[in-house]
C-alpha cells in the first residue's frame, strides 16, 4: 500500500487493555522503536484512579517532524486491543474515532470476520491468535502487542524493535528481557503478511472541519449543580469505598457452574458456594464487568447501582 | 549531549540532577511523585550526592526548603495542586526571606470536585506570593527551565524563589525526545551557588526576616521583592540568550509562533499551547493569518513583550486554562490590563475558558475559536467570554447526575 506524504503525516497508535496488562509498557516499547528509527515520538499512558482489571489505554505518536499534538488520540491509524473482552464494552472506547482508514489489531482467537460483524468494525481488522500456552504467555501480552504493532506500521525494522525491548525492559533483568524479546519478535514475524498495512494519517485540516457543538451553559440551582451523590450507595456506606456505577448480577437459572467468572475476577470477589454457584462479594467487586463479558451463557447482567434499592446486599 | 525519551517528570528530575542540588525536602502527591521517586533512586544508587528528607506535609516541606536555601545551599522541591495550596502560607513567607530555590509544580485541577488532571488554578493561586513562575510547554523545556530557574533565582538582581510549572499527564506522564545536556557544560553555565550573605547558621543565630511594626517598613520590604521580581524579566532574557550559546536552545519571556504577520493571535500558557501551534499550522495551510504568543514567564508578567508582540493585531483570543470564580479567565484579565491604553492595542480581546480539569482542546476547538474571533473582528466588538463545553459533554454530565440520583427535573430533596 502506498504511503502518504511521509513528511506531513503522523502515526497515531492507541493501545487498549486492562490495568495490569502492561499497555504503558507496550506504548513505550513501540515509542522507543519509532524513536530508534529516527522518528519524533510522543508516548503516554492514560490513567487516573485506575485499578487492576479496569479498561485503560496508552498511545503513541510518531512523525518525521516535531509533534505538537497532545493528549488522547481521537482519530487513530492503528488500534491495538490486548484484551478482546474490551471490544464489546462501550466505556472502553476501543472503537472511538475508528474509520475505514484505521487498522484494528485484536489479540484474539476469534477470526477477524467475527469481530467485524459483531462490533461493526471496518475492513482492516487483523487478529493475533493466542499462543498455545495461554496461561503462561499472557504475561508477555505487552511486548507481543508492541511487536505486532511495530510490524503493522511498516516503519520499524526488526533490529530497532529488538533494541527498544532491550532498553525499555532493562530493569527487569536479562532473563525477562530475553523472554519478552522472543515473544515480541515472534509477533513481529507473524504479522509479516500485514506489514505496512497502517497508513500514517494527515490529521484534521483547517479548511474542512465541523464547528464544535459548543453550548451556552445555563445557570442551574445548586440543588442540581452541586457535585453531591444522592444515590443509595455512597462511599461512606461501603467499607472498601465505592468504585462501581454498575454491578454484575448473576442469574442462577442460566448459570452452568463453569466457574469461569470465579477464576477471571481480578479482585477475587467471586467465590463458589458448596453447590458450585458463583457468589459475588459486592464489598470488593469494583464493577469491571469482566465476568459479564466472559460468562459463556450470558448468565450475568448489569444493573445500575442507583436501581439497587436495597443498597448493600 | 544525549537525546532520549523522557517524561516531564523524568525531565524535571534530570534538571534537578544537573543543577547539582544539595538538599531536597519532599512530600508525595500525584502527579508529581515520580520526580522525587526518581531522585530518591539516584541518591540510593549513589549517582547523585544530595540530602533528601521526607517531611510530614507540604507546609513543612516549603518551610524546610526556604530555611535550607537561607543557609546558602542549593535546594529543590516539588509538589502539585492541593499540596501547593497546603503550603501556601509558607510560599509567601519564604519568598519574603529572599531565599532563592526552585520548586516544581505539576499542575492539576483543584478540589472540589476532585480530579487528577491538569489546569492552572493551582499555580495561579500562587501568583501573588513573590515566587517567580516559569511555565513549560514541552519536556525539554522542563529540564532547561529548571537550570535557568536557578540562574534566575540566585541572580543578585533578583534573589527570589522560582516555581517551574508543568502540566500533569500532558507533560508529567508523557515521554518526548529530550536532550540531556552534559553535566560539565551545565556546571559552566550554572556554577555552584555563591550565596554571598545568604548564610543562616544554627551556630550563628540571626533573625530570618524581622518582624516590622507599621505599614511603612512592611511596604518597603514587600515592594523591594516586587521590584526584584520586575528585574527578573530582563535577567531572564539575558540568561535565556546565554543558555542558547551553551546549549543551542534560546528562551525568552514569550514564545512567539508565526505571529509576526498574523492578524489573529492565540494567547495561552503551558503544554496545551503546543496544540494551539498545531492548529496555527493547519489554519495557515487553510489561508488564515493566525499565530500564537505563549508566555513562559507568568511572574514577572512580561507586559512589555506582550505589548510589542500584539501591537497592531486585529484580534487576540486568550485561552485560559483556569477560572477565577466570579471574574473569569485570569490571563485574559492580566493581558487586558497590560494592553489598555497602549498604542496599537488590538481592538478585539476575546476570552475563552478551556482545558479545565484536563478537558481536551481539540483542533476543532481552535478552529472554532479562530472563527468566532474573526467574526468579532468583522463586527468590531469583543464577544462575551466562552466556556469550551459541548452539547455532548452536557449529556455526559446528565448521565453522571442520573447515577447520582439527580436531574434538572428531579432536583435534590430537602433533608
XYZ file of C-alpha atoms in Angstrom:
728
model
C 0.000 0.000 0.000
C 1.471 3.381 -0.922
C 2.364 5.665 1.963
C 1.060 9.189 2.223
C 3.407 12.132 2.164
C 5.700 10.982 4.942
C 6.814 14.500 5.857
C 3.389 15.808 6.807
C 1.914 12.655 8.207
C 1.955 11.076 11.624
C 1.415 7.601 13.042
C -1.251 7.679 15.726
C -1.489 4.425 17.649
C -3.759 3.569 20.556
C -3.299 0.522 22.817
C -6.320 -0.740 24.750
C -6.012 -3.207 27.601
C -6.814 -3.743 31.221
C -4.946 -2.353 34.209
C -2.062 -4.754 34.847
C -1.608 -5.973 31.267
C 1.197 -3.532 30.523
C -0.271 -1.128 27.993
C 2.092 1.594 29.218
C 4.996 -0.762 28.575
C 3.613 -1.618 25.129
C 3.389 2.064 24.226
C 6.931 2.652 25.487
C 8.397 -0.234 23.507
C 6.670 0.933 20.321
C 7.549 4.576 21.035
C 11.197 3.727 21.624
C 11.297 1.607 18.458
C 9.977 4.538 16.386
C 12.479 6.820 18.115
C 15.357 4.499 17.277
C 14.172 4.579 13.658
C 14.692 8.342 13.732
C 11.115 9.457 14.326
C 9.984 12.209 16.666
C 7.863 10.444 19.257
C 5.337 11.011 21.987
C 4.129 8.128 24.157
C 1.938 8.193 27.222
C -0.407 6.087 29.298
C -3.801 7.420 30.163
C -4.716 6.640 33.702
C -6.381 8.155 36.700
C -7.996 6.439 39.649
C -7.471 3.123 37.888
C -7.481 -0.344 39.340
C -6.351 -3.735 38.154
C -8.665 -5.090 35.510
C -10.240 -1.772 34.551
C -10.043 -0.645 30.921
C -7.070 1.620 30.311
C -5.291 2.847 27.226
C -1.953 4.233 26.155
C -0.903 5.912 22.962
C 1.998 6.633 20.647
C 2.514 9.379 18.103
C 5.408 9.189 15.654
C 6.306 11.653 12.949
C 9.287 12.859 10.949
C 8.530 16.379 12.195
C 8.240 17.815 15.704
C 4.954 16.738 17.303
C 2.684 19.479 18.572
C -0.469 17.432 19.082
C -1.079 16.269 22.635
C -3.399 14.126 24.678
C -5.886 11.498 23.631
C -5.717 10.260 20.047
C -9.178 10.658 18.622
C -8.545 9.529 15.041
C -6.156 6.589 15.335
C -4.393 4.969 12.389
C -3.882 1.815 14.418
C -5.824 0.497 17.400
C -4.306 -2.424 19.288
C -6.611 -4.356 21.604
C -4.741 -6.549 24.076
C -7.879 -7.889 25.727
C -10.701 -8.849 23.396
C -13.326 -8.620 26.148
C -12.964 -4.824 25.825
C -14.213 -4.627 22.251
C -17.824 -5.038 23.392
C -17.631 -2.563 26.271
C -18.584 0.937 25.090
C -16.903 2.586 28.090
C -13.533 1.142 26.996
C -13.751 3.341 23.878
C -11.981 0.866 21.607
C -13.883 1.942 18.518
C -13.707 5.669 19.291
C -12.666 7.553 16.168
C -12.104 4.335 14.207
C -12.691 4.944 10.491
C -12.266 2.933 7.323
C -8.650 4.077 7.271
C -7.967 2.625 10.721
C -6.334 -0.741 11.237
C -7.632 -2.657 14.256
C -5.396 -5.362 15.704
C -7.076 -7.655 18.223
C -5.197 -10.197 20.328
C -7.831 -12.872 19.997
C -8.560 -16.403 18.858
C -11.699 -15.305 17.014
C -11.412 -14.613 13.301
C -11.319 -11.003 12.040
C -14.649 -11.606 10.295
C -16.300 -12.376 13.614
C -15.158 -9.063 15.077
C -16.125 -7.058 12.003
C -19.607 -8.482 12.132
C -20.046 -8.458 15.894
C -18.780 -4.940 16.520
C -19.271 -3.309 13.102
C -15.584 -2.633 12.780
C -14.102 -1.503 9.473
C -12.433 -3.689 6.883
C -8.906 -3.607 8.284
C -9.225 -5.958 11.249
C -6.266 -8.196 11.959
C -6.175 -10.763 14.730
C -3.160 -12.108 16.512
C -4.075 -15.525 17.928
C -3.088 -16.571 21.433
C -0.103 -18.879 21.728
C -0.952 -22.403 22.895
C 0.233 -21.968 26.468
C -2.209 -19.133 27.078
C -1.894 -19.030 30.837
C 1.860 -18.525 30.736
C 2.064 -16.383 27.611
C -0.413 -13.749 28.802
C 2.383 -12.365 30.951
C 4.058 -11.123 27.789
C 0.976 -9.510 26.305
C 2.505 -6.012 26.248
C 5.596 -6.911 24.257
C 3.560 -9.209 21.992
C 1.265 -6.294 21.132
C 4.161 -3.875 20.686
C 5.966 -6.303 18.368
C 2.867 -6.814 16.246
C 2.152 -3.072 16.091
C 5.725 -2.382 15.026
C 5.351 -4.711 12.046
C 1.934 -3.356 11.055
C 3.388 0.157 10.872
C 5.866 -0.985 8.258
C 8.229 1.688 9.558
C 10.177 -0.272 12.160
C 12.975 -2.734 11.494
C 13.424 -5.928 13.480
C 16.675 -4.544 14.905
C 15.070 -1.392 16.227
C 12.268 -3.396 17.833
C 14.888 -5.598 19.454
C 16.832 -2.656 20.802
C 13.631 -0.999 22.055
C 12.600 -4.092 24.046
C 16.096 -4.367 25.498
C 16.214 -0.714 26.534
C 12.701 -0.459 27.904
C 12.802 -3.669 29.932
C 16.462 -3.487 31.024
C 15.464 -3.017 34.664
C 13.747 -6.425 34.712
C 16.991 -8.345 34.199
C 18.419 -10.276 31.278
C 16.196 -13.340 31.638
C 12.978 -11.334 31.410
C 14.370 -9.219 28.586
C 15.125 -12.348 26.562
C 11.726 -13.891 27.355
C 9.966 -10.732 26.198
C 12.214 -10.291 23.222
C 11.436 -13.705 21.765
C 7.675 -13.015 22.082
C 7.931 -9.535 20.581
C 9.967 -10.772 17.624
C 7.674 -13.759 17.121
C 4.641 -11.443 16.966
C 6.596 -9.164 14.619
C 7.267 -12.104 12.302
C 3.683 -13.379 12.486
C 2.449 -10.015 11.228
C 4.665 -10.137 8.135
C 1.681 -10.566 5.759
C 0.276 -7.265 7.055
C 3.479 -5.274 7.138
C 2.879 -1.696 6.027
C -0.884 -2.010 6.449
C -1.069 1.061 8.666
C -1.076 4.401 6.889
C 0.157 7.435 8.783
C -2.661 9.982 8.761
C -2.543 13.676 7.939
C -4.814 14.870 10.748
C -7.560 17.431 10.644
C -7.388 20.361 8.261
C -8.260 23.960 8.942
C -10.390 24.041 5.796
C -12.886 21.298 6.347
C -13.934 20.938 9.929
C -17.240 20.854 11.655
C -17.714 23.630 14.157
C -17.673 22.297 17.707
C -21.152 21.893 19.192
C -20.431 24.406 21.934
C -23.379 25.415 24.063
C -24.045 28.320 26.376
C -24.029 26.609 29.725
C -27.026 27.967 31.651
C -27.190 28.586 35.381
C -28.713 25.724 37.320
C -29.622 25.926 41.013
C -27.233 24.372 43.499
C -29.603 21.545 44.324
C -28.945 20.353 40.774
C -25.449 21.649 40.134
C -23.621 20.864 43.401
C -21.476 17.756 42.889
C -23.236 15.612 45.501
C -24.214 11.989 45.253
C -27.813 11.367 46.201
C -27.929 7.689 45.321
C -28.393 4.902 47.815
C -24.789 3.849 47.854
C -22.114 6.321 48.826
C -18.538 5.572 49.670
C -19.284 6.153 53.322
C -21.600 3.173 53.385
C -19.199 0.850 51.574
C -16.302 -0.457 53.644
C -13.963 -0.511 50.657
C -15.028 2.808 49.099
C -17.314 2.820 46.109
C -15.901 2.071 42.675
C -18.978 0.811 40.889
C -21.600 2.669 38.958
C -22.955 -0.636 37.654
C -22.976 -4.047 39.317
C -22.912 -7.561 37.858
C -25.871 -9.732 38.868
C -25.905 -13.497 38.351
C -28.993 -15.344 37.154
C -28.623 -18.815 38.690
C -31.175 -20.294 36.262
C -28.784 -19.636 33.343
C -25.565 -20.440 35.217
C -23.807 -23.653 34.142
C -21.465 -23.503 37.142
C -18.379 -23.453 34.904
C -16.513 -21.268 37.390
C -15.009 -19.013 34.713
C -16.169 -15.849 36.458
C -14.620 -17.084 39.667
C -11.210 -17.600 38.094
C -11.223 -14.446 35.939
C -12.386 -11.921 38.542
C -9.315 -9.706 39.039
C -10.410 -8.822 42.567
C -11.146 -12.358 43.728
C -14.594 -11.079 44.562
C -16.474 -14.084 43.146
C -16.498 -17.261 45.215
C -18.252 -20.572 44.544
C -20.737 -21.914 47.047
C -20.922 -25.587 48.028
C -23.219 -26.314 45.085
C -20.736 -24.626 42.702
C -22.793 -21.472 42.082
C -20.797 -18.226 41.985
C -21.447 -15.623 44.682
C -20.402 -12.011 44.218
C -18.925 -10.120 47.167
C -20.221 -6.614 46.451
C -17.971 -5.070 49.083
C -14.974 -5.995 46.965
C -16.470 -6.040 43.454
C -15.196 -2.951 41.633
C -17.551 -3.211 38.694
C -15.012 -4.030 35.958
C -17.582 -6.353 34.316
C -15.006 -8.889 33.180
C -17.390 -11.588 34.487
C -20.213 -10.161 32.367
C -18.080 -10.223 29.240
C -16.651 -13.694 29.888
C -19.721 -15.641 31.015
C -20.310 -18.171 28.206
C -24.044 -18.492 28.899
C -24.669 -14.740 29.406
C -25.943 -15.520 32.895
C -24.527 -12.297 34.326
C -26.203 -8.991 33.560
C -25.518 -5.446 34.710
C -27.642 -3.295 36.946
C -27.105 0.434 37.607
C -26.261 0.986 41.267
C -28.981 3.579 41.687
C -31.543 0.940 40.811
C -30.401 -1.360 43.588
C -32.910 -0.157 46.109
C -31.631 -2.392 48.823
C -28.158 -0.905 48.604
C -25.629 -3.294 50.066
C -26.758 -6.857 49.994
C 24.509 15.719 24.778
C 22.282 12.685 24.787
C 18.862 12.709 23.152
C 16.439 10.237 24.656
C 12.761 9.796 25.528
C 11.827 11.286 28.900
C 8.568 12.084 30.650
C 8.116 15.603 32.005
C 8.638 14.196 35.489
C 11.888 12.500 34.461
C 12.978 15.709 32.722
C 12.340 17.603 35.974
C 14.434 15.073 37.889
C 17.227 15.479 35.318
C 17.073 19.262 35.616
C 17.471 18.909 39.374
C 20.320 16.398 38.948
C 22.263 18.587 36.523
C 21.791 21.647 38.742
C 23.812 19.951 41.481
C 21.198 20.284 44.189
C 22.338 19.863 47.817
C 19.029 19.445 49.601
C 15.585 18.102 48.713
C 12.684 18.226 51.155
C 9.879 16.047 49.800
C 6.247 15.104 50.196
C 4.360 12.935 47.677
C 1.350 13.917 45.589
C 0.030 12.766 42.214
C 1.102 13.606 39.518
C 4.399 14.855 40.937
C 5.581 11.864 42.986
C 7.628 10.307 40.146
C 10.019 13.253 40.327
C 11.065 12.617 43.914
C 10.957 8.840 43.354
C 13.426 9.213 40.502
C 15.721 11.439 42.542
C 15.437 9.137 45.579
C 16.619 6.251 43.440
C 19.632 8.207 42.208
C 20.521 9.124 45.771
C 20.151 5.482 46.750
C 22.441 4.243 43.978
C 24.962 6.970 44.731
C 24.537 8.607 41.316
C 23.969 11.963 42.969
C 25.080 13.441 46.250
C 22.057 15.151 47.768
C 20.361 15.131 51.121
C 16.709 14.146 50.809
C 14.312 14.480 53.718
C 10.667 13.466 53.683
C 8.506 15.906 55.595
C 5.071 15.438 57.082
C 3.318 17.962 54.824
C 3.874 20.493 52.070
C 3.674 23.246 54.657
C 6.735 21.795 56.412
C 8.358 20.934 53.097
C 8.289 24.517 51.847
C 9.430 25.776 55.261
C 12.360 23.341 55.133
C 13.162 24.357 51.561
C 13.179 28.071 52.441
C 15.183 27.530 55.627
C 17.778 25.394 53.853
C 18.024 27.904 50.998
C 18.646 30.613 53.590
C 21.776 28.751 54.698
C 23.198 29.197 51.214
C 22.852 25.682 49.784
C 21.103 24.780 46.533
C 17.588 23.496 47.218
C 14.953 21.777 45.080
C 11.463 20.597 45.862
C 8.326 19.574 44.002
C 4.603 19.489 44.579
C 1.258 19.730 42.856
C -2.248 21.093 43.203
C -3.650 20.595 46.719
C -0.094 20.255 48.006
C 0.880 23.661 46.680
C -2.187 25.127 48.330
C -1.461 23.367 51.606
C 1.940 25.054 51.607
C 0.516 28.410 50.532
C 1.156 30.219 53.825
C 4.844 29.358 53.597
C 5.102 30.348 49.920
C 4.584 33.961 50.922
C 6.819 33.593 53.984
C 9.881 32.070 52.324
C 9.621 34.413 49.333
C 9.770 37.249 51.895
C 13.027 35.770 53.191
C 14.503 36.400 49.737
C 15.958 32.878 49.859
C 16.463 31.534 46.330
C 15.460 27.966 45.449
C 13.460 26.114 42.802
C 10.094 24.462 43.337
C 8.468 22.397 40.607
C 4.692 22.374 40.443
C 2.949 19.762 38.336
C -0.366 21.415 37.563
C -3.520 19.582 38.494
C -7.065 20.900 38.898
C -8.182 21.791 42.425
C -10.977 20.318 44.521
C -13.958 20.275 44.561
C -14.933 18.118 42.747
C -11.618 16.308 42.915
C -9.650 15.478 39.783
C -6.157 14.336 38.855
C -5.941 16.059 35.505
C -4.419 19.433 34.807
C -5.472 23.025 34.802
C -3.760 26.120 36.112
C -5.842 27.215 39.082
C -3.249 25.712 41.421
C -0.341 27.704 40.020
C -2.427 30.867 39.587
C -3.234 30.689 43.300
C 0.492 31.259 43.926
C 0.828 34.162 41.538
C 0.972 36.937 44.187
C 3.308 35.134 46.599
C 6.644 36.559 45.476
C 7.701 33.322 43.751
C 8.582 33.827 40.106
C 6.885 31.449 37.651
C 8.239 29.753 34.534
C 5.641 27.781 32.544
C 6.765 24.909 30.312
C 5.224 23.580 27.100
C 7.490 20.577 26.410
C 9.529 18.062 28.383
C 12.714 19.643 27.005
C 11.620 22.971 28.360
C 11.046 21.415 31.786
C 14.661 20.282 32.023
C 16.061 23.525 30.610
C 13.793 25.758 32.714
C 14.984 24.226 35.978
C 18.582 25.078 35.085
C 17.506 28.580 34.007
C 15.428 28.938 37.181
C 18.475 28.519 39.431
C 20.360 31.189 37.492
C 17.334 33.464 37.768
C 16.644 32.802 41.447
C 20.264 33.190 42.534
C 20.944 36.339 40.498
C 21.840 39.273 42.804
C 19.349 41.471 40.927
C 16.535 39.020 41.702
C 17.167 36.625 44.608
C 13.686 35.177 44.827
C 12.433 31.590 44.730
C 11.123 30.307 41.386
C 8.350 27.860 40.540
C 8.766 25.848 37.348
C 5.351 24.684 36.191
C 4.467 21.715 34.014
C 1.086 20.201 33.231
C 0.105 16.908 34.815
C -0.401 13.988 32.384
C 0.193 16.044 29.216
C 3.824 16.529 30.289
C 4.313 14.703 33.583
C 3.484 11.239 32.208
C 4.187 11.885 28.524
C 7.517 10.905 27.011
C 9.085 13.088 24.351
C 12.590 13.325 22.917
C 14.722 15.347 25.324
C 18.345 16.356 25.009
C 20.127 15.814 28.292
C 22.978 18.322 28.401
C 26.427 17.283 29.556
C 26.887 17.938 33.257
C 30.247 19.671 32.668
C 28.547 22.173 30.347
C 25.749 22.757 32.837
C 28.352 23.276 35.574
C 29.908 26.051 33.492
C 26.547 27.688 32.776
C 25.348 27.233 36.338
C 28.331 27.251 38.714
C 27.854 26.250 42.362
C 25.669 28.695 44.284
C 27.657 31.651 45.558
C 25.451 32.566 48.493
C 27.080 35.887 49.355
C 25.422 36.995 52.559
C 22.778 34.227 52.419
C 24.362 32.398 55.350
C 21.810 31.473 58.006
C 23.607 29.220 60.514
C 22.411 27.422 63.609
C 25.667 28.325 65.345
C 25.351 31.998 64.451
C 21.770 32.936 65.173
C 20.288 35.741 63.093
C 16.685 36.620 62.519
C 15.428 35.406 59.165
C 13.041 38.195 58.167
C 12.414 40.515 61.049
C 9.055 41.494 62.449
C 8.168 45.040 61.453
C 5.548 47.174 63.071
C 3.782 49.592 60.835
C 2.991 49.719 57.160
C 5.953 51.832 56.149
C 8.730 49.274 56.646
C 6.356 46.494 55.535
C 5.672 48.365 52.285
C 9.409 48.826 51.763
C 10.211 45.119 52.062
C 7.275 43.875 50.015
C 7.828 46.456 47.285
C 11.517 45.568 47.137
C 10.511 41.976 46.459
C 8.204 43.294 43.721
C 10.987 45.370 42.149
C 13.285 42.346 42.260
C 10.590 40.305 40.535
C 10.229 43.023 37.891
C 14.008 42.853 37.288
C 13.591 39.177 36.511
C 12.135 39.889 33.034
C 15.350 41.355 31.654
C 17.525 38.960 33.661
C 15.575 36.044 32.166
C 16.030 37.417 28.628
C 19.753 37.757 29.336
C 20.310 34.254 30.724
C 17.964 32.783 28.105
C 20.309 34.114 25.394
C 23.352 32.859 27.266
C 21.675 29.456 27.532
C 21.440 29.388 23.737
C 25.193 29.954 23.429
C 25.801 26.948 25.672
C 23.087 24.550 24.545
C 21.716 25.818 21.229
C 18.206 26.431 22.589
C 17.235 30.011 23.389
C 14.469 31.104 25.746
C 12.687 34.438 26.105
C 9.863 35.560 28.351
C 7.447 34.948 25.434
C 7.430 32.311 22.752
C 6.024 33.707 19.533
C 4.983 31.337 16.764
C 4.080 32.623 13.285
C 2.689 35.716 14.992
C 4.765 38.424 13.253
C 2.455 38.700 10.237
C -0.627 37.274 11.950
C -3.882 39.199 12.184
C -5.341 36.948 14.837
C -3.272 35.612 17.718
C -3.954 32.843 20.246
C -2.541 33.518 23.720
C -2.186 30.639 26.132
C 0.077 29.052 28.743
C 1.666 25.648 29.161
C 1.637 22.397 27.212
C -1.772 22.948 25.603
C -0.124 25.798 23.702
C 1.631 23.231 21.503
C -1.869 22.102 20.471
C -2.502 25.725 19.518
C 0.727 25.663 17.490
C -0.548 22.627 15.601
C -3.847 24.443 14.954
C -1.928 27.529 13.751
C -0.144 25.388 11.139
C -3.420 23.889 9.969
C -5.178 27.268 9.840
C -2.221 28.786 7.985
C -2.472 25.950 5.462
C -6.119 26.982 5.027
C -5.035 30.561 4.305
C -5.769 32.200 7.652
C -3.249 34.629 9.156
C -3.125 33.137 12.636
C -0.293 32.965 15.168
C 0.457 32.094 18.770
C 2.006 34.001 21.654
C 2.824 31.950 24.739
C 4.175 33.486 27.922
C 6.926 31.429 29.548
C 7.085 33.851 32.439
C 3.857 34.482 34.272
C 5.661 36.201 37.154
C 7.058 38.639 36.393
C 4.275 39.309 33.894
C 6.013 40.106 30.574
C 3.794 43.132 29.837
C 6.235 44.972 27.553
C 6.935 41.874 25.488
C 3.173 41.306 25.124
C 2.601 44.931 24.027
C 5.271 44.532 21.387
C 4.136 41.110 20.169
C 0.456 42.081 19.939
C 0.741 45.660 18.629
C -1.408 46.161 15.548
C -3.098 42.767 15.690
C -6.769 42.778 14.707
C -7.819 40.284 17.317
C -6.476 38.251 20.203
C -8.076 35.101 21.626
C -6.892 34.376 25.163
C -7.495 30.761 26.115
C -7.429 30.476 29.896
C -6.951 27.043 31.435
C -8.100 28.490 34.738
C -11.182 30.149 36.125
C -11.477 32.845 38.758
C -14.995 32.245 40.052
C -16.916 35.478 39.807
C -14.472 37.080 37.386
C -13.403 34.768 34.556
C -10.107 33.874 32.883
C -7.159 35.305 34.816
C -4.665 35.557 31.953
C -7.282 37.436 29.915
C -7.740 39.950 32.756
C -3.992 40.424 33.201
C -3.398 40.844 29.486
C -6.240 43.344 29.179
C -4.669 45.390 31.991
C -1.274 45.282 30.270
C -2.660 46.393 26.896
C -5.200 49.009 27.971
C -4.434 52.484 26.675
C -1.321 51.369 24.794
C -0.750 52.425 21.189
C -1.952 49.901 18.594
C -3.845 47.808 21.130
C -5.810 45.032 19.392
C -9.469 46.127 19.237
C -10.776 42.611 19.966
C -9.532 40.733 23.034
C -11.721 37.663 23.336
C -11.790 35.353 26.351
C -12.149 31.578 26.133
C -12.096 29.220 29.106
C -10.917 25.752 28.121
C -8.997 22.755 29.338
C -10.362 22.878 32.877
C -9.569 19.644 34.717
C -7.675 18.395 31.653
C -10.660 18.806 29.307
C -9.207 18.338 25.849
C -8.922 21.297 23.494
C -9.102 19.699 20.082
C -8.229 21.122 16.669
C -11.892 21.919 16.014
C -11.993 23.980 19.222
C -9.082 26.083 17.988
C -10.678 26.374 14.529
C -13.905 27.426 16.248
C -12.072 29.973 18.403
C -10.443 31.421 15.276
C -13.817 31.578 13.507
C -15.567 33.242 16.445
C -12.757 35.757 16.933
C -12.712 36.552 13.191
C -16.439 37.261 13.331
C -15.831 39.545 16.305
C -13.123 41.380 14.355
C -15.563 41.890 11.468
C -18.235 43.112 13.875
C -15.694 45.299 15.701
C -16.810 44.063 19.081
C -15.245 41.763 21.665
C -17.601 38.816 22.274
C -18.653 37.644 25.748
C -16.414 35.027 27.396
C -16.997 31.473 26.231
C -16.542 28.177 28.021
C -15.358 25.425 25.679
C -18.109 22.967 26.548
C -20.166 20.934 24.139
C -23.673 19.565 23.920
C -22.207 16.062 24.221
C -20.396 16.979 27.393
C -23.595 18.234 28.976
C -25.204 14.901 28.070
C -22.330 13.122 29.861
C -22.941 15.276 32.925
C -26.632 14.424 32.815
C -25.709 10.727 32.855
C -23.463 11.234 35.886
C -26.219 13.193 37.603
C -28.639 10.368 36.844
C -26.271 7.888 38.510
C -26.082 10.255 41.483
C -29.886 10.263 41.594
C -30.475 13.808 40.417
C -31.654 15.691 37.332
C -32.900 19.199 36.496
C -36.433 17.749 36.549
C -35.789 15.933 39.830
C -33.504 18.165 41.917
C -32.146 17.113 45.310
C -34.739 16.647 48.049
C -34.728 18.632 51.257
C -33.398 16.818 54.291
